[in-house]
Tab-separated table of C-alpha atoms (C1' of nucleotides) in Angstrom:
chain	number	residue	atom	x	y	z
A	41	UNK	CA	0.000	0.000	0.000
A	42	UNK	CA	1.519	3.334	-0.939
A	43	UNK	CA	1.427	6.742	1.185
A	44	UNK	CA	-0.892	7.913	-1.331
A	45	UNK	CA	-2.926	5.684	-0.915
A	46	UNK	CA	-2.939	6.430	2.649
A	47	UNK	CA	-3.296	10.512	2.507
A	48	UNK	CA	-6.252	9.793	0.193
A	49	UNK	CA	-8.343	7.847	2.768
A	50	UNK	CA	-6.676	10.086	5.843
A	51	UNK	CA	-7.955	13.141	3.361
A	52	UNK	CA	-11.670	12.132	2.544
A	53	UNK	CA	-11.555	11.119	6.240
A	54	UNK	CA	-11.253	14.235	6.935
A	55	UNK	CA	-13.970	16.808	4.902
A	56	UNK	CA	-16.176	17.636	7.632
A	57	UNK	CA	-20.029	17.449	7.564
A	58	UNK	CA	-21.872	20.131	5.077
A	59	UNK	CA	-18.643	20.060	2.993
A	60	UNK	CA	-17.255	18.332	-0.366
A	61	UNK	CA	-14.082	17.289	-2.218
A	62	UNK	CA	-13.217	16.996	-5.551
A	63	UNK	CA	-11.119	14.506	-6.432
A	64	UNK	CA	-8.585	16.432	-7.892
A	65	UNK	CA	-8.191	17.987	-4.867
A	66	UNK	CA	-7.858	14.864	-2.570
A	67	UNK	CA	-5.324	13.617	-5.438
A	68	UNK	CA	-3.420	16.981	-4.981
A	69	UNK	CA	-3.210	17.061	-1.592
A	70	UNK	CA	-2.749	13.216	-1.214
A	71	UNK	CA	0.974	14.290	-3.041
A	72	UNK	CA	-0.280	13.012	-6.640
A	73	UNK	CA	-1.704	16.054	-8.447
A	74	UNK	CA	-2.720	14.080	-11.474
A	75	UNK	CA	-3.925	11.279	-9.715
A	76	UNK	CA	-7.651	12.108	-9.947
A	77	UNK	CA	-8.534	8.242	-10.925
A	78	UNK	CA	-6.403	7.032	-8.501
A	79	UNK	CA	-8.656	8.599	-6.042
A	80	UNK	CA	-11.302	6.948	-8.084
A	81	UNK	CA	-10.243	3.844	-8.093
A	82	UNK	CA	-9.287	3.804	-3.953
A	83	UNK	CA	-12.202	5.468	-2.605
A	84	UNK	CA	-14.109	2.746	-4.757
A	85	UNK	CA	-12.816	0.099	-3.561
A	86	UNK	CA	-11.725	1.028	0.164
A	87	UNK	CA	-14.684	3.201	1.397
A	88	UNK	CA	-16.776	0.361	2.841
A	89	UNK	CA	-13.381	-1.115	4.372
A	90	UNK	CA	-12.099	2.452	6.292
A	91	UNK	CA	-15.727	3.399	6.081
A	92	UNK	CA	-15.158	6.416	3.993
A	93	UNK	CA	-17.947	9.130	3.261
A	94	UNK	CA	-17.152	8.789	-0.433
A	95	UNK	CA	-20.528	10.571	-0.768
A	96	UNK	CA	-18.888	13.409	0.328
A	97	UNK	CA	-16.496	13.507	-3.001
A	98	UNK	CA	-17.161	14.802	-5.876
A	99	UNK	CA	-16.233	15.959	-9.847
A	100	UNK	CA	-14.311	18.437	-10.838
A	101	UNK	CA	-18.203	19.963	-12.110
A	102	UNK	CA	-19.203	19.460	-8.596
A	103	UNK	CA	-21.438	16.817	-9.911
A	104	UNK	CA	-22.541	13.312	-8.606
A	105	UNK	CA	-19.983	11.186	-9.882
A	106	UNK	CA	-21.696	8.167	-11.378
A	107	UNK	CA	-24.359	6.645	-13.168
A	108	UNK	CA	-25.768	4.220	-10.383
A	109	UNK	CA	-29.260	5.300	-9.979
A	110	UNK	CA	-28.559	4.116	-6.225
A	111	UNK	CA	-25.595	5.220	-5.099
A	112	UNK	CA	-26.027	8.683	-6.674
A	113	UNK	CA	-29.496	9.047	-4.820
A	114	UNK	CA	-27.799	7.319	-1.507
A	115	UNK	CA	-25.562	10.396	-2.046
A	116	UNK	CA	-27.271	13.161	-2.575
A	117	UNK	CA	-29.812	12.516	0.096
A	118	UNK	CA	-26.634	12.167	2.593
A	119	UNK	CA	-25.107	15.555	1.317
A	120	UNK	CA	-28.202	17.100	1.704
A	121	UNK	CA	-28.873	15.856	5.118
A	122	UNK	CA	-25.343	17.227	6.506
A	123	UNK	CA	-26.958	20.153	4.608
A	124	UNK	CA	-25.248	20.402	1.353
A	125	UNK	CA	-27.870	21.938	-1.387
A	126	UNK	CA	-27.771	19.700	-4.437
A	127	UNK	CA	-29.655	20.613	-7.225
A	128	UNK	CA	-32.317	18.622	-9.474
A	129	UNK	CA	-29.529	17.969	-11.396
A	130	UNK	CA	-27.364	16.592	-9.180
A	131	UNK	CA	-24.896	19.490	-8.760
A	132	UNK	CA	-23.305	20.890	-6.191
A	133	UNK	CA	-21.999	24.650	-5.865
A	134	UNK	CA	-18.000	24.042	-5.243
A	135	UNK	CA	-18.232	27.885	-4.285
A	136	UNK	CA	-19.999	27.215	-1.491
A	137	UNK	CA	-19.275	24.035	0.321
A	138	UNK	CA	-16.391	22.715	-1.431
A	139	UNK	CA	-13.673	22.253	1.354
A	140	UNK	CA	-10.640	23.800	0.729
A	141	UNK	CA	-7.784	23.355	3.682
A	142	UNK	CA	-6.151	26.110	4.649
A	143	UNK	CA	-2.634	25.043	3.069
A	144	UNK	CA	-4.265	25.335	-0.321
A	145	UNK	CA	-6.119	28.285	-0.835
A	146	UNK	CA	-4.792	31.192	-2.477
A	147	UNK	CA	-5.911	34.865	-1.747
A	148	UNK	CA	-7.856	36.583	-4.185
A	149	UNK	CA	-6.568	39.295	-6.178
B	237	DA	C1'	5.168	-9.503	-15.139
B	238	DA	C1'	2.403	-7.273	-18.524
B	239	DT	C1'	-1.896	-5.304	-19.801
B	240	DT	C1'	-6.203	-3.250	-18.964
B	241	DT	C1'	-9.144	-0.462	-16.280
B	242	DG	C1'	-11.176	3.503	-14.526
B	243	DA	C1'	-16.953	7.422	-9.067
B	244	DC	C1'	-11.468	11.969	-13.218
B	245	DG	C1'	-9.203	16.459	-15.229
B	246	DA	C1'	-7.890	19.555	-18.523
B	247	DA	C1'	-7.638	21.099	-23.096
B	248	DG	C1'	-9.312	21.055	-27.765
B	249	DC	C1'	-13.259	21.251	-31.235
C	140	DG	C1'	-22.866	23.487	-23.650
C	141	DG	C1'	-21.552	18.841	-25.102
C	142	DC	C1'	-18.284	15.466	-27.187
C	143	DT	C1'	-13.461	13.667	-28.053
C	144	DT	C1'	-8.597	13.049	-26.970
C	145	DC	C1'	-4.996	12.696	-24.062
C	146	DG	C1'	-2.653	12.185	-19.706
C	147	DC	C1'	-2.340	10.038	-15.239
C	148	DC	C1'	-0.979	6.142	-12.208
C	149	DA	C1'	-2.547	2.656	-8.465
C	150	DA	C1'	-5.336	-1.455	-8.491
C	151	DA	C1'	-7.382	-5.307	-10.674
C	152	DT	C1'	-6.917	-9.046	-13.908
DNA sequence: AATTTGACGAAGC
DNA sequence: GGCTTCGCCAAAT
């Protein structure tokens, strides 16, 4: 298992309630800046082992991130009970709730 | 060990 | 705004 691997789970571990990720973001931080699928493919197949709130990641578009009927009403029902607002269409306004740690935000101009 | 696979991202059209 | 192409790299096969 790699330290990536690691800092991805310790990472989505760590957005707090009423707030998202992308998964660029968790790839960046996680010391992979391109590793966007990676983050995919983990948080796949390790969130029911480290029980991670993979409902609380999302696309780049701040969009659901799959086609499962299921899982992508399983997740907007959870965002929107910790009180994220997702739209009709399944969106999510990064603006607003994505969570950005403090390490990685730049000022505005 | 080698190849394919992807809940993605950015850039191009 | 949507679709295609390319890159990315750990995990699955």
């Amino acid at each position: 298992m790699k330290p990536f691997t690691l800092n991805v789970i310790a990472i989505i571990k760590s957005i707090p309630e009423g707030n998202v990720m992308t998964y660029g973001q968790i790839a960046e931080l996680a010391g992979s800046p391109r590793g966007a699928r990676q983050v995919v493919r983990i948080l796949h197949s390790l969130s029911a082992i480290h029980q991670l709130p993979w409902y609380r990641v999302v696309n780049a578009k701040g969009e659901i991130a799959f086609n499962n009927e299921e899982a992508r009403f399983m997740q907007t029902f959870h965002l929107d009970n910790e009180g994220v607002a997702v739209s009709d269409n399944g969106r999510i306004d990064l603006e607003q709730y994505r969570y950005t740690p403090v390490d990685r935000i730049d000022p505005l101009p």
